[in-house]
Coordinates of N, CA and C in Angstrom, one line a residue:
M1 N 36.1 -18.4 -21.1 CA 37.1 -18.2 -22.1 C 37.1 -16.7 -22.5
Y2 N 38.2 -16.1 -22.5 CA 38.3 -14.7 -23.0 C 38.3 -14.6 -24.5
Q3 N 37.6 -13.6 -25.0 CA 37.6 -13.4 -26.4 C 38.1 -12.0 -26.7
M4 N 39.1 -11.9 -27.6 CA 39.6 -10.6 -28.0 C 38.8 -10.1 -29.2
I5 N 38.3 -8.8 -29.1 CA 37.6 -8.2 -30.2 C 38.4 -7.0 -30.6
K6 N 38.9 -7.0 -31.8 CA 39.6 -5.8 -32.3 C 38.7 -4.7 -32.6
E7 N 39.0 -3.6 -32.0 CA 38.1 -2.4 -32.2 C 38.7 -1.4 -33.2
G8 N 39.8 -1.7 -33.8 CA 40.5 -0.8 -34.7 C 41.8 -0.3 -34.2
Y9 N 42.3 0.7 -34.8 CA 43.6 1.3 -34.5 C 43.4 2.7 -34.0
T10 N 44.4 3.2 -33.2 CA 44.3 4.6 -32.7 C 45.6 5.3 -32.9
I11 N 45.4 6.6 -33.3 CA 46.6 7.5 -33.4 C 46.1 8.8 -32.6
K12 N 47.1 9.5 -32.1 CA 46.9 10.7 -31.4 C 47.6 11.8 -32.1
I13 N 46.9 12.9 -32.4 CA 47.5 14.0 -33.2 C 47.4 15.3 -32.3
K14 N 48.5 15.9 -32.0 CA 48.5 17.2 -31.2 C 48.0 18.3 -32.1
L15 N 47.1 19.1 -31.6 CA 46.5 20.2 -32.4 C 47.5 21.3 -32.4
P16 N 47.6 22.1 -33.4 CA 48.5 23.2 -33.5 C 48.2 24.4 -32.7
A17 N 49.2 24.9 -32.0 CA 49.0 26.1 -31.2 C 48.7 27.4 -32.0
E18 N 49.2 27.4 -33.2 CA 48.9 28.6 -34.0 C 47.4 28.8 -34.4
Y19 N 46.6 27.8 -34.2 CA 45.2 27.9 -34.4 C 44.4 28.1 -33.0
G20 N 45.2 28.2 -31.9 CA 44.6 28.4 -30.6 C 44.3 27.1 -29.9
Y21 N 44.9 26.0 -30.3 CA 44.6 24.7 -29.8 C 45.7 24.2 -28.9
E22 N 46.5 25.1 -28.4 CA 47.7 24.6 -27.5 C 47.1 23.8 -26.4
G23 N 47.7 22.7 -26.1 CA 47.4 21.8 -25.0 C 46.2 20.8 -25.3
Y24 N 45.8 20.8 -26.6 CA 44.8 19.8 -27.0 C 45.3 18.9 -28.1
S25 N 44.7 17.7 -28.1 CA 45.0 16.7 -29.1 C 43.7 16.0 -29.5
V26 N 43.8 15.3 -30.6 CA 42.7 14.5 -31.1 C 43.1 13.1 -31.1
K27 N 42.4 12.2 -30.5 CA 42.6 10.8 -30.6 C 41.7 10.3 -31.7
C28 N 42.3 9.7 -32.7 CA 41.5 9.2 -33.8 C 41.6 7.7 -33.8
T29 N 40.4 7.1 -33.7 CA 40.3 5.6 -33.8 C 39.7 5.2 -35.1
Y30 N 40.3 4.3 -35.8 CA 39.8 3.9 -37.1 C 39.8 2.4 -37.2
K31 N 38.7 2.0 -37.9 CA 38.5 0.5 -38.1 C 38.0 0.3 -39.5
Y32 N 38.6 -0.7 -40.2 CA 38.2 -1.0 -41.5 C 36.8 -1.7 -41.5
K33 N 35.9 -1.2 -42.3 CA 34.6 -1.8 -42.5 C 34.6 -2.5 -43.9
K34 N 34.7 -3.8 -43.9 CA 34.9 -4.6 -45.1 C 33.7 -4.4 -46.0
A35 N 32.5 -4.4 -45.5 CA 31.3 -4.3 -46.3 C 31.2 -2.9 -47.0
K36 N 31.7 -1.9 -46.4 CA 31.7 -0.5 -47.0 C 33.0 -0.2 -47.8
E37 N 34.0 -1.0 -47.6 CA 35.3 -0.8 -48.2 C 35.9 0.5 -47.8
K38 N 35.6 1.0 -46.6 CA 36.1 2.2 -46.1 C 36.5 2.1 -44.6
Y39 N 37.1 3.1 -44.1 CA 37.4 3.1 -42.6 C 36.4 3.9 -41.9
L40 N 36.0 3.4 -40.7 CA 35.1 4.2 -39.8 C 36.1 4.9 -38.9
L41 N 35.9 6.3 -38.8 CA 36.8 7.1 -38.1 C 36.0 7.8 -36.9
A42 N 36.5 7.6 -35.7 CA 35.9 8.3 -34.5 C 36.9 9.2 -33.9
L43 N 36.5 10.4 -33.6 CA 37.4 11.5 -33.1 C 37.1 11.7 -31.6
W44 N 38.1 11.8 -30.8 CA 38.0 12.2 -29.4 C 38.9 13.4 -29.1
L45 N 38.3 14.4 -28.5 CA 39.1 15.6 -28.1 C 39.7 15.4 -26.8
I46 N 41.0 15.6 -26.7 CA 41.7 15.4 -25.4 C 42.4 16.7 -25.0
R47 N 42.2 17.1 -23.8 CA 43.0 18.2 -23.2 C 44.2 17.5 -22.6
D48 N 45.4 17.8 -23.0 CA 46.6 17.1 -22.6 C 46.8 17.0 -21.1
D49 N 46.3 17.9 -20.3 CA 46.5 17.9 -18.9 C 45.4 17.2 -18.1
V50 N 44.4 16.6 -18.8 CA 43.3 15.9 -18.2 C 43.3 14.5 -18.7
E51 N 43.0 13.6 -17.9 CA 43.1 12.2 -18.3 C 41.8 11.6 -18.8
E52 N 40.8 12.5 -19.0 CA 39.5 12.0 -19.5 C 39.4 12.3 -21.0
D53 N 38.7 11.5 -21.7 CA 38.4 11.7 -23.1 C 37.1 12.4 -23.2
F54 N 37.0 13.2 -24.2 CA 35.7 13.9 -24.5 C 35.4 13.6 -26.0
R55 N 34.5 12.6 -26.1 CA 34.2 12.1 -27.5 C 33.5 13.1 -28.3
I56 N 34.1 13.4 -29.4 CA 33.5 14.4 -30.3 C 32.2 13.9 -31.0
D57 N 32.3 12.7 -31.5 CA 31.2 12.2 -32.3 C 30.0 11.9 -31.4
A58 N 30.1 11.9 -30.1 CA 29.0 11.7 -29.2 C 28.3 13.1 -29.0
Q59 N 28.9 14.1 -29.5 CA 28.4 15.5 -29.3 C 27.8 15.9 -30.6
E60 N 26.9 15.2 -31.1 CA 26.1 15.6 -32.3 C 26.9 15.5 -33.6
I61 N 27.9 14.8 -33.7 CA 28.7 14.6 -34.9 C 28.7 13.1 -35.2
D62 N 28.3 12.7 -36.4 CA 28.4 11.3 -36.7 C 29.8 10.9 -37.0
A63 N 30.1 9.6 -36.8 CA 31.4 9.0 -37.2 C 31.5 9.1 -38.7
Q64 N 32.7 9.2 -39.2 CA 32.9 9.3 -40.7 C 33.4 8.1 -41.3
L65 N 32.9 7.8 -42.5 CA 33.5 6.7 -43.3 C 34.5 7.4 -44.2
I66 N 35.7 7.0 -44.2 CA 36.7 7.7 -45.1 C 37.5 6.6 -45.9
P67 N 37.9 7.0 -47.1 CA 38.6 6.1 -48.0 C 40.0 6.0 -47.5
G68 N 40.7 4.9 -47.9 CA 42.1 4.7 -47.7 C 42.5 3.3 -47.7
T69 N 43.8 3.1 -47.7 CA 44.4 1.7 -47.6 C 45.2 1.7 -46.4
R70 N 45.7 0.6 -46.0 CA 46.6 0.4 -44.9 C 47.8 1.4 -44.9
E71 N 48.2 1.7 -46.1 CA 49.4 2.5 -46.3 C 49.0 4.0 -46.3
T72 N 47.8 4.4 -46.6 CA 47.4 5.8 -46.7 C 46.5 6.3 -45.6
I73 N 45.9 5.4 -44.8 CA 44.8 5.8 -43.9 C 45.3 6.9 -42.9
E74 N 46.5 6.7 -42.3 CA 46.9 7.7 -41.3 C 47.2 9.1 -42.0
N75 N 47.7 9.1 -43.2 CA 47.9 10.4 -43.8 C 46.5 11.1 -44.2
N76 N 45.5 10.2 -44.5 CA 44.2 10.7 -44.8 C 43.6 11.3 -43.5
I77 N 43.8 10.7 -42.4 CA 43.2 11.2 -41.1 C 43.9 12.5 -40.8
L78 N 45.2 12.6 -41.0 CA 46.0 13.8 -40.7 C 45.5 14.9 -41.5
R79 N 45.1 14.7 -42.8 CA 44.6 15.7 -43.7 C 43.2 16.2 -43.1
I80 N 42.4 15.3 -42.6 CA 41.1 15.7 -42.1 C 41.3 16.5 -40.8
I81 N 42.2 16.2 -40.0 CA 42.5 16.9 -38.7 C 43.1 18.3 -39.1
R82 N 43.9 18.3 -40.1 CA 44.5 19.6 -40.5 C 43.4 20.5 -41.0
Q83 N 42.6 20.0 -41.9 CA 41.5 20.8 -42.4 C 40.5 21.3 -41.3
A84 N 40.2 20.4 -40.4 CA 39.4 20.8 -39.3 C 40.0 21.9 -38.4
S85 N 41.3 21.8 -38.2 CA 42.0 22.8 -37.4 C 42.0 24.2 -38.1
E86 N 42.2 24.2 -39.4 CA 42.3 25.4 -40.2 C 40.9 26.1 -40.3
T87 N 39.9 25.4 -40.2 CA 38.5 25.9 -40.3 C 37.8 26.1 -39.0
S88 N 38.6 26.1 -37.9 CA 38.1 26.3 -36.5 C 37.0 25.3 -36.1
Y89 N 37.1 24.1 -36.7 CA 36.1 23.1 -36.4 C 36.1 22.7 -34.9
F90 N 37.2 22.7 -34.3 CA 37.3 22.2 -32.9 C 36.9 23.2 -31.9
D91 N 36.8 24.5 -32.3 CA 36.5 25.6 -31.3 C 35.3 25.3 -30.4
R92 N 34.2 24.9 -31.0 CA 33.0 24.7 -30.2 C 33.1 23.5 -29.2
Y93 N 33.9 22.5 -29.6 CA 34.1 21.4 -28.7 C 35.1 21.7 -27.6
I94 N 36.1 22.5 -27.9 CA 37.0 23.0 -26.8 C 36.2 23.8 -25.8
K95 N 35.4 24.7 -26.4 CA 34.6 25.6 -25.5 C 33.6 24.7 -24.6
R96 N 33.0 23.7 -25.2 CA 32.2 22.8 -24.4 C 33.0 22.0 -23.4
F97 N 34.1 21.6 -23.8 CA 35.0 20.8 -22.9 C 35.4 21.6 -21.7
E98 N 35.8 22.9 -22.0 CA 36.2 23.8 -20.9 C 35.1 24.1 -20.0
Y99 N 33.9 24.3 -20.6 CA 32.7 24.6 -19.8 C 32.4 23.4 -18.9
T100 N 32.5 22.2 -19.4 CA 32.2 21.0 -18.6 C 33.2 20.9 -17.5
C101 N 34.5 21.2 -17.7 CA 35.5 21.1 -16.7 C 35.2 22.2 -15.6
K102 N 34.8 23.4 -16.0 CA 34.4 24.4 -15.0 C 33.2 24.0 -14.2
C103 N 32.2 23.4 -14.8 CA 31.1 22.9 -14.1 C 31.5 21.9 -13.1
F104 N 32.4 21.0 -13.5 CA 32.8 19.9 -12.6 C 33.6 20.6 -11.4
E105 N 34.5 21.5 -11.7 CA 35.2 22.1 -10.6 C 34.3 22.9 -9.6
R106 N 33.4 23.6 -10.1 CA 32.5 24.4 -9.3 C 31.6 23.4 -8.5
G107 N 31.1 22.4 -9.1 CA 30.3 21.4 -8.4 C 31.1 20.7 -7.4
N108 N 32.3 20.4 -7.7 CA 33.2 19.7 -6.7 C 33.4 20.6 -5.5
E109 N 33.7 21.9 -5.8 CA 33.9 22.9 -4.7 C 32.6 22.9 -3.8
L110 N 31.4 22.9 -4.4 CA 30.2 23.0 -3.6 C 30.1 21.7 -2.8
F111 N 30.3 20.6 -3.3 CA 30.2 19.3 -2.5 C 31.3 19.3 -1.4
E112 N 32.5 19.8 -1.7 CA 33.5 19.8 -0.6 C 33.1 20.8 0.5
Q113 N 32.5 21.9 0.2 CA 32.0 22.9 1.2 C 30.9 22.2 2.0
E114 N 30.0 21.5 1.4 CA 28.9 20.9 2.1 C 29.5 19.8 3.0
R115 N 30.4 19.0 2.5 CA 31.0 17.9 3.2 C 31.7 18.4 4.5
L116 N 32.5 19.5 4.3 CA 33.2 20.1 5.4 C 32.3 20.7 6.4
A117 N 31.2 21.3 5.9 CA 30.2 22.0 6.8 C 29.5 20.9 7.6
E118 N 29.2 19.8 7.0 CA 28.5 18.7 7.7 C 29.4 18.1 8.8
R119 N 30.7 18.0 8.5 CA 31.7 17.4 9.4 C 32.0 18.4 10.6
N120 N 32.0 19.7 10.3 CA 32.3 20.7 11.3 C 31.2 21.2 12.1
E121 N 29.9 21.1 11.6 CA 28.8 21.7 12.3 C 28.6 21.1 13.7
P122 N 28.6 19.8 13.9 CA 28.3 19.3 15.2 C 29.4 19.8 16.3
A123 N 30.6 19.9 15.9 CA 31.6 20.4 16.8 C 31.4 21.8 17.1
A124 N 31.0 22.6 16.1 CA 30.8 24.0 16.3 C 29.6 24.2 17.2
Q125 N 28.6 23.4 17.1 CA 27.4 23.6 17.9 C 27.6 23.1 19.3
E126 N 28.4 22.0 19.5 CA 28.6 21.5 20.8 C 29.6 22.3 21.6
Y127 N 30.6 22.9 21.0 CA 31.6 23.7 21.7 C 31.8 25.0 21.1
P128 N 30.9 25.9 21.1 CA 31.0 27.2 20.5 C 32.1 28.1 21.2
A129 N 32.3 28.0 22.5 CA 33.3 28.7 23.2 C 34.7 28.3 22.8
E130 N 34.9 27.0 22.6 CA 36.2 26.4 22.2 C 36.5 26.9 20.8
K131 N 35.5 27.0 19.9 CA 35.8 27.5 18.5 C 36.3 28.9 18.6
E132 N 35.6 29.7 19.4 CA 36.0 31.1 19.6 C 37.4 31.2 20.1
N133 N 37.8 30.4 21.1 CA 39.1 30.4 21.7 C 40.2 30.0 20.6
M134 N 39.8 29.1 19.7 CA 40.8 28.7 18.7 C 41.0 29.8 17.7
Q135 N 40.0 30.6 17.4 CA 40.1 31.7 16.5 C 40.9 32.8 17.2
D136 N 40.7 33.1 18.5 CA 41.5 34.1 19.2 C 42.9 33.7 19.2
N137 N 43.2 32.4 19.5 CA 44.6 31.9 19.6 C 45.3 32.1 18.2
R138 N 44.6 31.8 17.1 CA 45.1 31.9 15.8 C 45.5 33.4 15.5
Q139 N 44.6 34.3 15.9 CA 44.8 35.7 15.7 C 46.0 36.2 16.5
E140 N 46.1 35.8 17.7 CA 47.3 36.1 18.6 C 48.6 35.6 18.0
S141 N 48.5 34.4 17.4 CA 49.7 33.8 16.8 C 50.1 34.6 15.6
E142 N 49.1 35.1 14.8 CA 49.5 35.9 13.6 C 50.1 37.2 14.0
V143 N 49.6 37.8 15.0 CA 50.1 39.1 15.5 C 51.6 38.9 16.0
A144 N 51.8 37.8 16.7 CA 53.2 37.5 17.2 C 54.1 37.2 16.0
D145 N 53.6 36.6 15.0 CA 54.5 36.3 13.8 C 54.9 37.6 13.1
H146 N 54.1 38.6 13.1 CA 54.4 39.9 12.4 C 55.3 40.8 13.3
Q147 N 55.5 40.5 14.5 CA 56.3 41.4 15.4 C 57.7 41.1 15.4

């Protein structure tokens, strides 16, 4: 039997370009904690052109318990995000996010080069003359194209 577990509610807030956050949003997940009589708020940094989430509170920031009611909670969250934007709070997370993306891209390039080298090495070793002929033909074709 399937059991549904409610994990809270989520809103997404686009960060303002005037603070240098163009192309970034914050996904805010909030869940009411009855025993604390507050909402537990978790923040996720999102680069709008990447489909992966980068959880902020997993990066040395604790989730926050914030006051509010069903009617006021979203405005309270918006105030927190506005204050964080105005005080450059997201800067280090955006830098870390961009660094992580660059590491992935460079690592991916390295793996692709290795994969292609592994695939092409046997052919190059078995038929070195054929490889040279292909390069000569390509050069001749380029010369003909320019004439």
